[in-house]
CSV table of C-alpha atoms (C1' of nucleotides) in Angstrom, one decimal:
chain,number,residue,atom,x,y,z
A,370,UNK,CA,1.1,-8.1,-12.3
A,371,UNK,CA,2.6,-5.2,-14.4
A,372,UNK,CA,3.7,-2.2,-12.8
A,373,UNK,CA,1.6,0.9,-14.1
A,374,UNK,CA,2.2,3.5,-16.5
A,375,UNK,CA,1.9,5.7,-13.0
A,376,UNK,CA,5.0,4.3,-11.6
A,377,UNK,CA,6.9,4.1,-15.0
A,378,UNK,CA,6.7,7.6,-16.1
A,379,UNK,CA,7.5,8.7,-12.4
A,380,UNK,CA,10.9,6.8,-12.7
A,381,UNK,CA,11.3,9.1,-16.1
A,382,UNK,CA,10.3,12.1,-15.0
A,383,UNK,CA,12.6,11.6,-11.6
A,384,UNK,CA,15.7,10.2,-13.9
A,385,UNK,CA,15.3,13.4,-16.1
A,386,UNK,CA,15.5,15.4,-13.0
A,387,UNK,CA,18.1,13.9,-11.6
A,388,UNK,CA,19.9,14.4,-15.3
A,389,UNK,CA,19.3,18.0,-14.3
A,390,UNK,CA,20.3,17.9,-10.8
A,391,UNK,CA,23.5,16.2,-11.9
A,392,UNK,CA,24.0,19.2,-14.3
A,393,UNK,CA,23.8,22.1,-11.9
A,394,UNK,CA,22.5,21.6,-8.6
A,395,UNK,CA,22.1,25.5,-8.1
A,396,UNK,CA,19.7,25.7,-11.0
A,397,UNK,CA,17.9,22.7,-12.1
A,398,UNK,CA,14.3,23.4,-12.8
A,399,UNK,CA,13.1,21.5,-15.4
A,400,UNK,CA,9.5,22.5,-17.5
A,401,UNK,CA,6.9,19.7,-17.5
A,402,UNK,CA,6.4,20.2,-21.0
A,403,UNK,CA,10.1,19.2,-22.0
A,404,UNK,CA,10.3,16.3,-19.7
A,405,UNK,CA,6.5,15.2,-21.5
A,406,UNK,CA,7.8,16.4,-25.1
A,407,UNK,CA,10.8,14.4,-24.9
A,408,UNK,CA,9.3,11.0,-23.3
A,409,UNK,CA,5.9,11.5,-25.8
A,410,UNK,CA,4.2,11.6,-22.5
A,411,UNK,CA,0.6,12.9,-21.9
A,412,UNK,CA,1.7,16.5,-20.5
A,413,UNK,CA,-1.7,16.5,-18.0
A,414,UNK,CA,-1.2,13.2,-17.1
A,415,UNK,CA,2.4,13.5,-16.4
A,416,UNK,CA,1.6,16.7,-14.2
A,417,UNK,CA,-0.6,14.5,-12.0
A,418,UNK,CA,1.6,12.1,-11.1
A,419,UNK,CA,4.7,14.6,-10.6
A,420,UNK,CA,2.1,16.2,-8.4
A,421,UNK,CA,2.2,13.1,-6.1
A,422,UNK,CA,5.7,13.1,-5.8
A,423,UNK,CA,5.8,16.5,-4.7
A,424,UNK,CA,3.5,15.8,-1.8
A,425,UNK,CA,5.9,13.2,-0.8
A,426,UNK,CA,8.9,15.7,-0.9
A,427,UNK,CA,10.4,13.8,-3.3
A,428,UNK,CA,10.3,16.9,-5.8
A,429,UNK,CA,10.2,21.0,-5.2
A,430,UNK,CA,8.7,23.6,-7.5
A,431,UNK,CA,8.8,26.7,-8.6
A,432,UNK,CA,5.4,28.3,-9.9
A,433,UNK,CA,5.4,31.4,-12.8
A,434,UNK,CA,7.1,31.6,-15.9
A,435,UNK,CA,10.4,30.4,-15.5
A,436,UNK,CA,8.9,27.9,-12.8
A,437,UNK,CA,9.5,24.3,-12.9
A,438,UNK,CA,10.2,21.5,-10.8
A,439,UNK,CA,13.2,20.2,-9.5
A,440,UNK,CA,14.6,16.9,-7.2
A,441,UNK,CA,14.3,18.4,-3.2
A,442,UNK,CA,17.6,16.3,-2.8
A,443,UNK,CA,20.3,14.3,-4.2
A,444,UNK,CA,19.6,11.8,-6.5
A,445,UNK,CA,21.4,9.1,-4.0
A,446,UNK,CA,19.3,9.8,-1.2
A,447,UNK,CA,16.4,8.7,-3.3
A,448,UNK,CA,15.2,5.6,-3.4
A,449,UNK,CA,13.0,3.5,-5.9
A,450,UNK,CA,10.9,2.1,-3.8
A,451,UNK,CA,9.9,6.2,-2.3
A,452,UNK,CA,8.8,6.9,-5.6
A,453,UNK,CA,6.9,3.4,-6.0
A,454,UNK,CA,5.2,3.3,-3.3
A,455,UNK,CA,4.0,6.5,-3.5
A,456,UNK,CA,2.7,6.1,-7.4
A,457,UNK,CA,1.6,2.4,-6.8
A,458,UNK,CA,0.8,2.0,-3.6
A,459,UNK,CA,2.3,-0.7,-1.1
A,460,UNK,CA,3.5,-3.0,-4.5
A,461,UNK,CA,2.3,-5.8,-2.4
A,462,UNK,CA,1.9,-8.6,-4.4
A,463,UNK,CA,-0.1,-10.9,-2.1
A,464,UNK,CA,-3.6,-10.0,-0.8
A,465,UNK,CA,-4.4,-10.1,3.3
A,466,UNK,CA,-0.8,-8.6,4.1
A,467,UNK,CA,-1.1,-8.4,7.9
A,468,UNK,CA,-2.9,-11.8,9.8
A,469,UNK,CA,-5.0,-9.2,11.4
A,470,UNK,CA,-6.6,-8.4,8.5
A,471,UNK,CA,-10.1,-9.5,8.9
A,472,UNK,CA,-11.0,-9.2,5.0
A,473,UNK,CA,-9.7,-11.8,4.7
A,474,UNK,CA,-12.3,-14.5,4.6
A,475,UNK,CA,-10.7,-17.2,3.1
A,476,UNK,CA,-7.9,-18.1,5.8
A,477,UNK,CA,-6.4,-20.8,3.5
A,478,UNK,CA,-5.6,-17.7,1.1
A,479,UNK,CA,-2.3,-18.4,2.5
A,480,UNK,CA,-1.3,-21.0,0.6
A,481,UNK,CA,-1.0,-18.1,-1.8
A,482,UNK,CA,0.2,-15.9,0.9
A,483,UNK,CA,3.4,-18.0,1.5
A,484,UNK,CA,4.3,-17.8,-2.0
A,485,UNK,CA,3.4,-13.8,-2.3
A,486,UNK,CA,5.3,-13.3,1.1
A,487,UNK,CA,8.3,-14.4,-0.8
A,488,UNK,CA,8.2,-12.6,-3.8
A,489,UNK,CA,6.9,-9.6,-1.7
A,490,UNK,CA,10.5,-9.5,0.6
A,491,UNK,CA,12.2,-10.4,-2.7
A,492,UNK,CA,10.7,-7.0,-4.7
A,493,UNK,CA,11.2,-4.6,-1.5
A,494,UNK,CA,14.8,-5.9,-1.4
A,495,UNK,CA,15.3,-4.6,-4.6
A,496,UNK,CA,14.1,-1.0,-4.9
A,497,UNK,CA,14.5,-0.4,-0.8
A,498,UNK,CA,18.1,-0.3,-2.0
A,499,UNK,CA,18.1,0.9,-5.4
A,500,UNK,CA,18.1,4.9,-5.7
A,501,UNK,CA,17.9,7.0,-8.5
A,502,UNK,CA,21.1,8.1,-9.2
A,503,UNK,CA,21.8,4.0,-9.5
A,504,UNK,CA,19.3,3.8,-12.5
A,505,UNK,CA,20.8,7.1,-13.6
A,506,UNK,CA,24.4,4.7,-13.4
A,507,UNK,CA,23.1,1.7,-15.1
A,508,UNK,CA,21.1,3.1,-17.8
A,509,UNK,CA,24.8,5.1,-19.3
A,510,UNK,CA,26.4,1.8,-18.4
A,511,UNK,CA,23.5,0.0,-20.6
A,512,UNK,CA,23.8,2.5,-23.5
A,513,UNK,CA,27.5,2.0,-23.6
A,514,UNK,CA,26.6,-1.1,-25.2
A,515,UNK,CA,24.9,0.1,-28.2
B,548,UNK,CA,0.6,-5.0,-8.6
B,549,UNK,CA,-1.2,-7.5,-7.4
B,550,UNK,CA,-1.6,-11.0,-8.1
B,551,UNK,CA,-5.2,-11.8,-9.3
B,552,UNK,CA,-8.0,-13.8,-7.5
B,553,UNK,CA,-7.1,-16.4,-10.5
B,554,UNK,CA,-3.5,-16.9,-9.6
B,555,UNK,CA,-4.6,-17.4,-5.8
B,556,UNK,CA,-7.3,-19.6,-6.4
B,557,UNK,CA,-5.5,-21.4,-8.5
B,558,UNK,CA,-2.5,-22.0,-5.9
B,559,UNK,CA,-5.3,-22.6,-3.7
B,560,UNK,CA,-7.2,-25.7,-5.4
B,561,UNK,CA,-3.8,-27.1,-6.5
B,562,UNK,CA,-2.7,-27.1,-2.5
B,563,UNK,CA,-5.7,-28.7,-1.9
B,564,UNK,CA,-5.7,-31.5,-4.7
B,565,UNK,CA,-2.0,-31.6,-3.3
B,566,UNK,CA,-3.4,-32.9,0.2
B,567,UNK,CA,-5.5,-35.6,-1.4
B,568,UNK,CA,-2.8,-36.6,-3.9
B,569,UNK,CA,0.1,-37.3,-1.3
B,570,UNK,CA,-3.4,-38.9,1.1
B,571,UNK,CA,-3.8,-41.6,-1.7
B,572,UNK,CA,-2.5,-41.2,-4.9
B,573,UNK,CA,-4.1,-44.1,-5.9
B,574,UNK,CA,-7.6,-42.3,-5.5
B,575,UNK,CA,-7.2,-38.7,-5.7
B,576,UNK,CA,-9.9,-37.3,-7.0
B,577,UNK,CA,-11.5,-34.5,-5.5
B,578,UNK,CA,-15.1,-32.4,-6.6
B,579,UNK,CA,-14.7,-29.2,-7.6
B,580,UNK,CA,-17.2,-28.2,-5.2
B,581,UNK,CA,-15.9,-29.4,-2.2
B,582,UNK,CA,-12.4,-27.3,-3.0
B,583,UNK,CA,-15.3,-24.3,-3.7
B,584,UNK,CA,-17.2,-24.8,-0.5
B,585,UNK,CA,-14.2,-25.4,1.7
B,586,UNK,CA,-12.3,-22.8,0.5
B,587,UNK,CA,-15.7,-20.0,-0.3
B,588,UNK,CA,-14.6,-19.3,-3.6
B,589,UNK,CA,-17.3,-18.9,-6.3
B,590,UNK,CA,-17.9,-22.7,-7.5
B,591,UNK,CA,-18.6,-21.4,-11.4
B,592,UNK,CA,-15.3,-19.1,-11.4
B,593,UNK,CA,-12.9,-21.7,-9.9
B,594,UNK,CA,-14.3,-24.2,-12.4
B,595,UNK,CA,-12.6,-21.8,-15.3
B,596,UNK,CA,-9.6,-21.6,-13.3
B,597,UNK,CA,-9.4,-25.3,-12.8
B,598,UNK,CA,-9.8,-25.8,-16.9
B,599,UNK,CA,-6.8,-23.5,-17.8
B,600,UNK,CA,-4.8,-26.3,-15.2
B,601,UNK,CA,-6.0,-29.1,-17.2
B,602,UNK,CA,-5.1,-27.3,-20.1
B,603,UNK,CA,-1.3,-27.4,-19.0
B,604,UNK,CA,-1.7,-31.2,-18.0
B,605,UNK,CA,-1.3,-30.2,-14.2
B,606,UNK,CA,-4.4,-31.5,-13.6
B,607,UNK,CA,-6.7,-34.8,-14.8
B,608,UNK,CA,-10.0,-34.9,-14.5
B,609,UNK,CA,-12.7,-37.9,-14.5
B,610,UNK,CA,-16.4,-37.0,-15.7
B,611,UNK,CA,-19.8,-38.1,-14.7
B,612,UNK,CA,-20.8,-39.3,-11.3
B,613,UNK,CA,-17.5,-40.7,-8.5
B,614,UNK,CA,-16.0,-37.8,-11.1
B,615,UNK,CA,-13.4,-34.4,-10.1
B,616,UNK,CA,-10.3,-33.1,-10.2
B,617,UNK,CA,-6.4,-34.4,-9.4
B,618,UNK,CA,-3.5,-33.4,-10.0
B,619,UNK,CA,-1.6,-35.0,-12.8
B,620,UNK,CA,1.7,-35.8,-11.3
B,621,UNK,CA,2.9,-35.4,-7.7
B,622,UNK,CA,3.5,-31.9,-5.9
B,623,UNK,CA,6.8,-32.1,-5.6
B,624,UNK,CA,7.8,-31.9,-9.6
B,625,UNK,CA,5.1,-29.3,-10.0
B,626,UNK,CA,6.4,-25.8,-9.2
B,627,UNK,CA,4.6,-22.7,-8.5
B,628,UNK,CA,5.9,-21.1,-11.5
B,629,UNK,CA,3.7,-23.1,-13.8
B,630,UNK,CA,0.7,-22.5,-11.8
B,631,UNK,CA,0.9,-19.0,-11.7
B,632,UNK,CA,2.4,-18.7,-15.8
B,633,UNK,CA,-0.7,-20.2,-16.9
B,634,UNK,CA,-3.4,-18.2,-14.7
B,635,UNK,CA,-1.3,-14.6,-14.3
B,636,UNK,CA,0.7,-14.3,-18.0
B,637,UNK,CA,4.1,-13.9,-18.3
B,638,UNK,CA,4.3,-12.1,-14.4
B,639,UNK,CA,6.5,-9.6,-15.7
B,640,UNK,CA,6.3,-6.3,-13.9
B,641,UNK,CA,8.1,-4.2,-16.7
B,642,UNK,CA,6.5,-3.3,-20.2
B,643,UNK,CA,8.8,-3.7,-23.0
B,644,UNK,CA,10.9,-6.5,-22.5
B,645,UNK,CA,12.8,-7.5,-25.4
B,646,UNK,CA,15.0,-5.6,-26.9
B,647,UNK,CA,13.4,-5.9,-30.0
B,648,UNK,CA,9.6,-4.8,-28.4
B,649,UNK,CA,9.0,-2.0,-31.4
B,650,UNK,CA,5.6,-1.3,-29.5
B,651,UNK,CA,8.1,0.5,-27.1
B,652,UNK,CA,8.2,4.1,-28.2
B,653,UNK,CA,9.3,5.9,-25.0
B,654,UNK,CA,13.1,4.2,-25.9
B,655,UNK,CA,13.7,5.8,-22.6
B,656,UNK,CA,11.4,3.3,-20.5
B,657,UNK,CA,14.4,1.9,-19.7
B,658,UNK,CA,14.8,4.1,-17.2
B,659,UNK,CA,12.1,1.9,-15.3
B,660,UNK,CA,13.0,-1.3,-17.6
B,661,UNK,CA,16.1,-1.5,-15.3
B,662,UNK,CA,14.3,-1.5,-12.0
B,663,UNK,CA,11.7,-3.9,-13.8
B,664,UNK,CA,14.5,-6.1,-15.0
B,665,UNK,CA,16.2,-6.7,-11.5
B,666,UNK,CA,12.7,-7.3,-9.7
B,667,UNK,CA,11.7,-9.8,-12.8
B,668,UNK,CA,14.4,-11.6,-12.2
B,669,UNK,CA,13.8,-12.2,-8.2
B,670,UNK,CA,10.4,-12.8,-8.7
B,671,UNK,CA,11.0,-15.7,-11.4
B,672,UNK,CA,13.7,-16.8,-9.2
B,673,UNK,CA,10.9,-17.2,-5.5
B,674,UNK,CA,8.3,-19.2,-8.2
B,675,UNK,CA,10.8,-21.2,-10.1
B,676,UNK,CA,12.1,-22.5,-7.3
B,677,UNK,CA,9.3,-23.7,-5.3
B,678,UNK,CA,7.2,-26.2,-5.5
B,679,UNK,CA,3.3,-27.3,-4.5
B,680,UNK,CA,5.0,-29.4,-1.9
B,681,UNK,CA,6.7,-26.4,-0.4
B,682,UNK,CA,4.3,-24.4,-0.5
B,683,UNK,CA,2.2,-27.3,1.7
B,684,UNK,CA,5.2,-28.0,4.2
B,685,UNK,CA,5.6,-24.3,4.6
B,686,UNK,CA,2.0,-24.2,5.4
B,687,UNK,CA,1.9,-26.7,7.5
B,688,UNK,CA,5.1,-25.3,9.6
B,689,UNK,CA,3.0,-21.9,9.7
B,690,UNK,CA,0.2,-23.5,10.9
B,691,UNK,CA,1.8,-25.2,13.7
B,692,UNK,CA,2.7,-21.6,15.5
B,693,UNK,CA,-0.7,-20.7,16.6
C,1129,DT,C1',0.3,46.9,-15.7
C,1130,DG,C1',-0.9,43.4,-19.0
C,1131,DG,C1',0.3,39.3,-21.1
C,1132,DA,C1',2.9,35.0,-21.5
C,1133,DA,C1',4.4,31.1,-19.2
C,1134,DT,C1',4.2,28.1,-15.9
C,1135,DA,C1',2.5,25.2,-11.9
C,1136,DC,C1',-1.9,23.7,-9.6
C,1137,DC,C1',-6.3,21.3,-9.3
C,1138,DA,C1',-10.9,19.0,-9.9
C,1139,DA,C1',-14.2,16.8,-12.7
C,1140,DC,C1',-15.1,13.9,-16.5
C,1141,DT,C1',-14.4,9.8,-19.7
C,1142,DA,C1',-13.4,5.8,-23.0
C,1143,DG,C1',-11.5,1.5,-22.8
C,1144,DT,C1',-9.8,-2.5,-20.4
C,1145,DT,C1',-9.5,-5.8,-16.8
C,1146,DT,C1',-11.3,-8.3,-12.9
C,1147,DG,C1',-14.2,-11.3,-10.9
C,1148,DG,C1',-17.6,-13.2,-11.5
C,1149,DT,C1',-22.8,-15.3,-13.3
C,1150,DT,C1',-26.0,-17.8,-16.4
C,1151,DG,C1',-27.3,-21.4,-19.0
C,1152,DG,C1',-26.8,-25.2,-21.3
C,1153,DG,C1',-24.4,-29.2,-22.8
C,1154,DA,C1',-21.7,-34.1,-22.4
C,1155,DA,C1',-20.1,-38.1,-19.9
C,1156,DG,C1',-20.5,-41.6,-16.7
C,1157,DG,C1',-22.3,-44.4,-12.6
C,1158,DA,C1',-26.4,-46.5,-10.2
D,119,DT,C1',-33.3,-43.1,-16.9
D,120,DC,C1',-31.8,-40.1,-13.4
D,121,DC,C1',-28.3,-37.8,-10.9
D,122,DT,C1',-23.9,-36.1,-10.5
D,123,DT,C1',-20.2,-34.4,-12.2
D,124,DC,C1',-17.1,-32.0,-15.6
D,125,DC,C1',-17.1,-28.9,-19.8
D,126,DC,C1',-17.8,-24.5,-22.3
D,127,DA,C1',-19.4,-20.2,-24.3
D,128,DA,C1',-21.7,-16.0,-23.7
D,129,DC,C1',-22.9,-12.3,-20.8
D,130,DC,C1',-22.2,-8.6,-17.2
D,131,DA,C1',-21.3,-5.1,-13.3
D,132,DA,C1',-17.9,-2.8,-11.0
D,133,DA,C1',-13.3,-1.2,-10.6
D,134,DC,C1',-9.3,0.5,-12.6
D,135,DT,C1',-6.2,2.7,-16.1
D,136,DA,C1',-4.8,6.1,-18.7
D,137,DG,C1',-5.8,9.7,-19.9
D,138,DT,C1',-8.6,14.7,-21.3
D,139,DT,C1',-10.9,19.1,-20.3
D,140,DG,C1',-11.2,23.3,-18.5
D,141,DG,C1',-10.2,26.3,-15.4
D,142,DT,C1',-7.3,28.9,-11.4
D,143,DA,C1',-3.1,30.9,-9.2
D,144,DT,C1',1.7,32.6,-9.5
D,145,DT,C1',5.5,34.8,-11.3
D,146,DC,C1',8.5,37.0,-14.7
D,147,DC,C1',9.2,40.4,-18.2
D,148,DA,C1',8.4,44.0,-21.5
DNA sequence: TGGAATACCAACTAGTTTGGTTGGGAAGGA
DNA sequence: TCCTTCCCAACCAAACTAGTTGGTATTCCA
């Protein structure tokens, strides 16, 4: 029950590049190797999960030398669980989601599914209305502290 | 991020010792392979699940023939929380959660440390609160619709 | 026009975790 | 003395995680 590295270093990599969005909006391409340099992330690895993102249209790019990728839109219109989803899949915590599902052998999984269905509403409620610009907000408010 | 087969199995056999513990708590036992057949889990694989129970004092246990499995006090003062600490870990969906976690290197996790925080808390908040008897009456209720 | 810098992409891999299985005890009732 | 049950440790295959390797395609700049 831990979230992966996947999703974890897509919220960095999408909170740098809000950073940069923030910053100047006209111009703010950011190289994959100084997001990965800066986070000591794996630069190949990094690439491949930024690469999901951008098939979700979550993130732009701009190929060559003096390429580099970029948010497509304002960090507020963003949302944590777009990013999640798409890096983690549905973050469904119980097992035979729909009663449809015919996998589902064991009917009396959902004894386990009434607990799950709970925590699942719980989690979606969270980062359906979190976006990235209020992780941007409560990480300076955090910092402020130290 | 998914709970395990050991967390639902677990919630499983406790739900079911919960049925013959509120039946007759006088004579509650139940055989492990009864919960196994019933239920089509793998008799050998719930029986490890089952131990790390009785390891928490959930469940008692009587040996040799007329033996099995019950639950150690009634459903209603055991709560899903315990269940699922024992068989899942500490359930938390971020990585470095204290402060103090020096195997933390990317300081800047807590980028997704703030989403992970907020959804840690829900979560603890659904299991803490809930009990093996609510989990049974919810059941039940469920059932009832079809 | 050639090279440097960058994004793009697919195949491979070591290590860990999951979800078991196998095989043999030990205790207790009939 | 069986038989039934719980108890326990060692083993294992498949899947997943967290990468690495090695190459291709664009674009800018000198």
């Amino acid at each position: 029950m831990k979230l992966s590295t996947k999703g974890k270093y897509g919220l960095i990599a999408m909170a740098d590049l809000a950073i940069a969005y923030l910053n100047n909006p006209n111009d703010s391409y950011l190289v994959l190797k100084t997001i990965a340099t800066k986070r000591n992330i794996s630069e190949a690895y990094l690439e491949r999960i930024i690469a999901k993102l951008k098939k979700t249209n979550l993130i732009i790019t701009q190929r060559g030398s003096l390429g580099g990728y970029s948010l497509a839109k304002h960090p507020k219109d963003i949302k944590v669980s777009e990013v999640l989803y798409e890096l983690e899949g549905k973050l469904d915590v119980g097992g035979c989601s729909s009663s449809s599902d015919k996998s589902c052998i064991i009917k009396s999984n959902c004894f386990s599914q009434i607990v799950c269905e709970e925590i699942n509403v719980k989690i979606r409620e969270v980062i359906e209305n979190m976006t990235i610009e209020d992780v941007l907000k409560s990480y300076l408010e955090k910092s402020k502290e130290f």
